């Protein structure tokens, strides 16, 4: 392993432990390795999150040339699906933001089977790809006719060739020496060329399985990525977030093409990044979900200050009904789509027979309509457990709906985390000698509760 003593963005040596992921699946594939822990630190000056220590060069080479992706059976449809996804969602975005006269040539670095290149090829571009993983690059060459080389990219891969567009999609976070490779990329660019970079956003950790794992070394936010690219002599043409894949940015070489001094006042507050992860509870959110943004809107806004993405806020309409609104650009999206959530909650409760249950567990407090109506219908000997681990949401809902009465009702328990829920459930099981709970979810906000609950029940 190699220790990283300096931040690649701001050169600071001040770092603070960010988190350790156990039993990493990528580390497990490397021969001779017995320790599978992946440790991350955050830079105290700019907020970049990065692995420390990192795998050595030989281990990296072994991982990416042989062991990164294993069997390719039944992958054909998956590759075609991927190509269609890029055709619909990435190709139009890139071509909308670049302006070329004449020749159209594109190089995809770390191209896999060449799925990003396919729509470019279909639209008359001259396409090139380079990919270190042998079986995948071979598969792409044979099946999709893409012009793919097998190997690790550097400035000698395409000597003297200038591409009008270089794609560097979800590779930056994987490479040991990103500064070197970005300097090499400039050798294949001229003043007209564009570089596309896609990489996860540490402040929007929404990819399936999360983004902290062995193959991800550098985790940028929009701020740290901007600082880094400007420092290395690139000008940003456009940058945004592409849910759920993360940041995407198009840059050109800056006219003086030199490395610059950077201003870390525009950096991330590493404490805010850490807090965000604490809220997200890392492994509990195994599936990506808009929930992550919804639940952490204030922090996400704070961290994504450069991006036009307003957070969630609660609004009160004339009828006294509270709803949550997410505004992106000019569009406003109501999180609770029904016009009158209070009536909708009554309808739901009317449709359920609560009589036979001693304990009702409601996953998600939501904005309080469902729990409030639910409580009205409960007998004295029934109990209502509301599981809600989003404290800011709870607080604002209480504030708007004045639910002190709800809180003070002896039949109500609010479990604010998994441990509390488990201990309450154990008590009830002891008291009532049954595991026959009625489970409800306030699923407008979180669709993942039931899976999580199944795990909890299995643990009882
Ligand atoms: Zn830094």
Short mmCIF file of C-alpha atoms in Angstrom, two decimals, residues 178-351:
data_model
loop_
_atom_site.label_atom_id
_atom_site.label_comp_id
_atom_site.label_asym_id
_atom_site.label_seq_id
_atom_site.Cartn_x
_atom_site.Cartn_y
_atom_site.Cartn_z
CA UNK A 178 -4.76 11.69 -12.03
CA UNK A 179 -2.60 14.79 -12.51
CA UNK A 180 -0.24 12.89 -14.76
CA UNK A 181 -3.02 11.43 -16.88
CA UNK A 182 -4.76 14.82 -17.20
CA UNK A 183 -1.49 16.37 -18.38
CA UNK A 184 -1.09 13.49 -20.84
CA UNK A 185 -4.62 14.09 -22.13
CA UNK A 186 -3.64 17.67 -23.02
CA UNK A 187 -1.06 16.23 -25.43
CA UNK A 188 -3.99 14.82 -27.44
CA UNK A 189 -5.94 18.11 -27.40
CA UNK A 190 -5.65 21.36 -29.32
CA UNK A 191 -7.25 24.74 -28.62
CA UNK A 192 -10.53 23.61 -30.22
CA UNK A 193 -10.76 20.31 -28.29
CA UNK A 194 -13.14 19.50 -25.48
CA UNK A 195 -12.66 17.11 -22.57
CA UNK A 196 -15.66 15.46 -20.93
CA UNK A 197 -15.21 14.17 -17.37
CA UNK A 198 -17.75 12.17 -15.39
CA UNK A 199 -17.10 11.17 -11.78
CA UNK A 200 -19.18 10.46 -8.67
CA UNK A 201 -20.08 13.43 -6.50
CA UNK A 202 -19.15 12.75 -2.89
CA UNK A 203 -21.92 15.07 -1.76
CA UNK A 204 -24.54 13.19 -3.77
CA UNK A 205 -23.65 9.60 -2.97
CA UNK A 206 -26.40 7.99 -4.93
CA UNK A 207 -24.87 5.27 -7.02
CA UNK A 208 -26.03 1.74 -6.30
CA UNK A 209 -23.90 0.34 -3.50
CA UNK A 210 -22.62 3.74 -2.53
CA UNK A 211 -19.40 5.22 -3.82
CA UNK A 212 -16.93 4.31 -1.09
CA UNK A 213 -15.20 1.18 -2.32
CA UNK A 214 -11.75 -0.11 -3.18
CA UNK A 215 -11.65 1.05 -6.79
CA UNK A 216 -12.59 4.65 -5.97
CA UNK A 217 -9.55 6.56 -4.80
CA UNK A 218 -10.54 10.22 -5.23
CA UNK A 219 -14.01 11.47 -4.40
CA UNK A 220 -14.70 14.96 -5.64
CA UNK A 221 -17.56 17.34 -5.12
CA UNK A 222 -18.48 20.00 -7.65
CA UNK A 223 -16.30 22.42 -5.71
CA UNK A 224 -13.18 20.29 -5.37
CA UNK A 225 -13.42 19.10 -8.98
CA UNK A 226 -13.66 22.69 -10.18
CA UNK A 227 -10.65 23.71 -8.07
CA UNK A 228 -8.67 20.75 -9.34
CA UNK A 229 -9.40 21.25 -13.03
CA UNK A 230 -8.71 24.97 -12.85
CA UNK A 231 -5.46 24.30 -11.04
CA UNK A 232 -4.41 21.96 -13.87
CA UNK A 233 -5.09 24.59 -16.53
CA UNK A 234 -8.59 23.76 -17.76
CA UNK A 235 -11.52 26.17 -18.23
CA UNK A 236 -14.96 24.88 -17.36
CA UNK A 237 -17.52 25.09 -20.15
CA UNK A 238 -20.37 23.44 -18.29
CA UNK A 239 -20.82 21.39 -15.14
CA UNK A 240 -23.82 19.73 -13.57
CA UNK A 241 -25.02 16.69 -11.70
CA UNK A 242 -26.44 13.73 -13.51
CA UNK A 243 -28.52 11.65 -11.13
CA UNK A 244 -27.56 8.95 -10.29
CA UNK A 245 -24.12 8.93 -11.92
CA UNK A 246 -22.75 12.07 -10.33
CA UNK A 247 -20.81 15.02 -11.72
CA UNK A 248 -20.35 15.69 -15.39
CA UNK A 249 -18.27 18.49 -16.73
CA UNK A 250 -16.93 19.68 -20.07
CA UNK A 251 -13.67 21.64 -20.11
CA UNK A 252 -11.25 23.15 -22.61
CA UNK A 253 -7.57 23.85 -22.16
CA UNK A 254 -7.19 27.37 -20.79
CA UNK A 255 -5.51 29.74 -23.21
CA UNK A 256 -2.32 30.14 -21.19
CA UNK A 257 -2.49 26.40 -20.52
CA UNK A 258 -0.53 26.59 -17.28
CA UNK A 259 -1.17 25.28 -13.80
CA UNK A 260 -2.66 27.96 -11.53
CA UNK A 261 -2.78 28.98 -7.92
CA UNK A 262 -6.04 28.04 -6.31
CA UNK A 263 -8.37 29.71 -3.93
CA UNK A 264 -9.50 27.20 -1.33
CA UNK A 265 -12.10 29.59 0.07
CA UNK A 266 -14.40 28.07 -2.52
CA UNK A 267 -13.67 24.56 -1.18
CA UNK A 268 -15.89 22.15 0.72
CA UNK A 269 -16.28 22.28 4.43
CA UNK A 270 -14.96 18.81 5.27
CA UNK A 271 -17.03 18.77 8.47
CA UNK A 272 -20.18 19.23 6.41
CA UNK A 273 -19.15 16.36 4.14
CA UNK A 274 -18.55 14.16 7.18
CA UNK A 275 -21.86 15.18 8.69
CA UNK A 276 -23.63 14.36 5.48
CA UNK A 277 -22.21 10.86 5.53
CA UNK A 278 -23.17 10.46 9.16
CA UNK A 279 -26.73 11.35 8.22
CA UNK A 280 -26.69 8.96 5.34
CA UNK A 281 -25.42 6.20 7.62
CA UNK A 282 -23.29 4.79 4.85
CA UNK A 283 -24.29 1.19 4.47
CA UNK A 284 -27.93 1.62 5.40
CA UNK A 285 -28.57 3.24 2.07
CA UNK A 286 -27.53 0.41 -0.12
CA UNK A 287 -29.79 1.43 -2.93
CA UNK A 288 -29.53 4.80 -4.53
CA UNK A 289 -32.52 6.99 -4.14
CA UNK A 290 -33.59 10.56 -4.51
CA UNK A 291 -34.14 10.23 -0.79
CA UNK A 292 -30.52 11.03 -0.19
CA UNK A 293 -30.96 14.50 -1.64
CA UNK A 294 -34.36 14.96 -0.06
CA UNK A 295 -33.14 13.98 3.36
CA UNK A 296 -30.05 16.11 3.30
CA UNK A 297 -31.16 19.03 1.25
CA UNK A 298 -29.63 21.68 3.48
CA UNK A 299 -26.23 20.04 3.55
CA UNK A 300 -26.36 19.16 -0.10
CA UNK A 301 -27.18 22.75 -0.93
CA UNK A 302 -24.36 23.96 1.22
CA UNK A 303 -21.92 21.64 -0.48
CA UNK A 304 -23.22 22.05 -4.01
CA UNK A 305 -23.27 25.81 -3.90
CA UNK A 306 -22.18 26.23 -7.50
CA UNK A 307 -24.91 24.07 -8.90
CA UNK A 308 -28.37 25.32 -9.63
CA UNK A 309 -30.23 22.89 -7.43
CA UNK A 310 -32.52 24.28 -4.82
CA UNK A 311 -33.30 21.96 -1.96
CA UNK A 312 -36.47 20.77 -0.47
CA UNK A 313 -38.54 23.16 1.54
CA UNK A 314 -41.82 22.86 3.36
CA UNK A 315 -44.59 25.17 2.23
CA UNK A 316 -47.96 25.89 3.78
CA UNK A 317 -50.87 26.42 1.44
CA UNK A 318 -53.94 28.55 2.11
CA UNK A 319 -55.90 25.55 3.35
CA UNK A 320 -53.28 25.04 6.05
CA UNK A 321 -51.93 21.97 4.31
CA UNK A 322 -48.17 21.53 4.40
CA UNK A 323 -46.34 20.06 1.48
CA UNK A 324 -42.72 19.60 0.57
CA UNK A 325 -41.55 21.27 -2.61
CA UNK A 326 -38.40 20.61 -4.55
CA UNK A 327 -37.52 23.33 -7.02
CA UNK A 328 -35.12 22.73 -9.87
CA UNK A 329 -34.73 25.65 -12.24
CA UNK A 330 -38.28 26.76 -13.06
CA UNK A 331 -39.93 23.47 -12.28
CA UNK A 332 -41.49 22.88 -8.91
CA UNK A 333 -42.11 19.34 -7.85
CA UNK A 334 -44.47 18.55 -5.01
CA UNK A 335 -43.16 15.61 -3.04
CA UNK A 336 -46.64 14.80 -1.82
CA UNK A 337 -48.56 14.70 -5.01
CA UNK A 338 -52.07 14.48 -3.60
CA UNK A 339 -53.84 17.82 -3.30
CA UNK A 340 -55.11 17.16 0.16
CA UNK A 341 -52.80 14.85 2.10
CA UNK A 342 -54.99 15.05 5.20
CA UNK A 343 -57.97 13.54 3.37
CA UNK A 344 -55.71 11.04 1.65
CA UNK A 345 -54.40 9.93 5.05
CA UNK A 346 -57.98 9.49 6.34
CA UNK A 347 -58.86 7.39 3.30
CA UNK A 348 -55.86 5.17 3.86
CA UNK A 349 -56.66 4.61 7.54
CA UNK A 350 -60.34 3.89 6.78
CA UNK A 351 -59.26 1.18 4.38
#
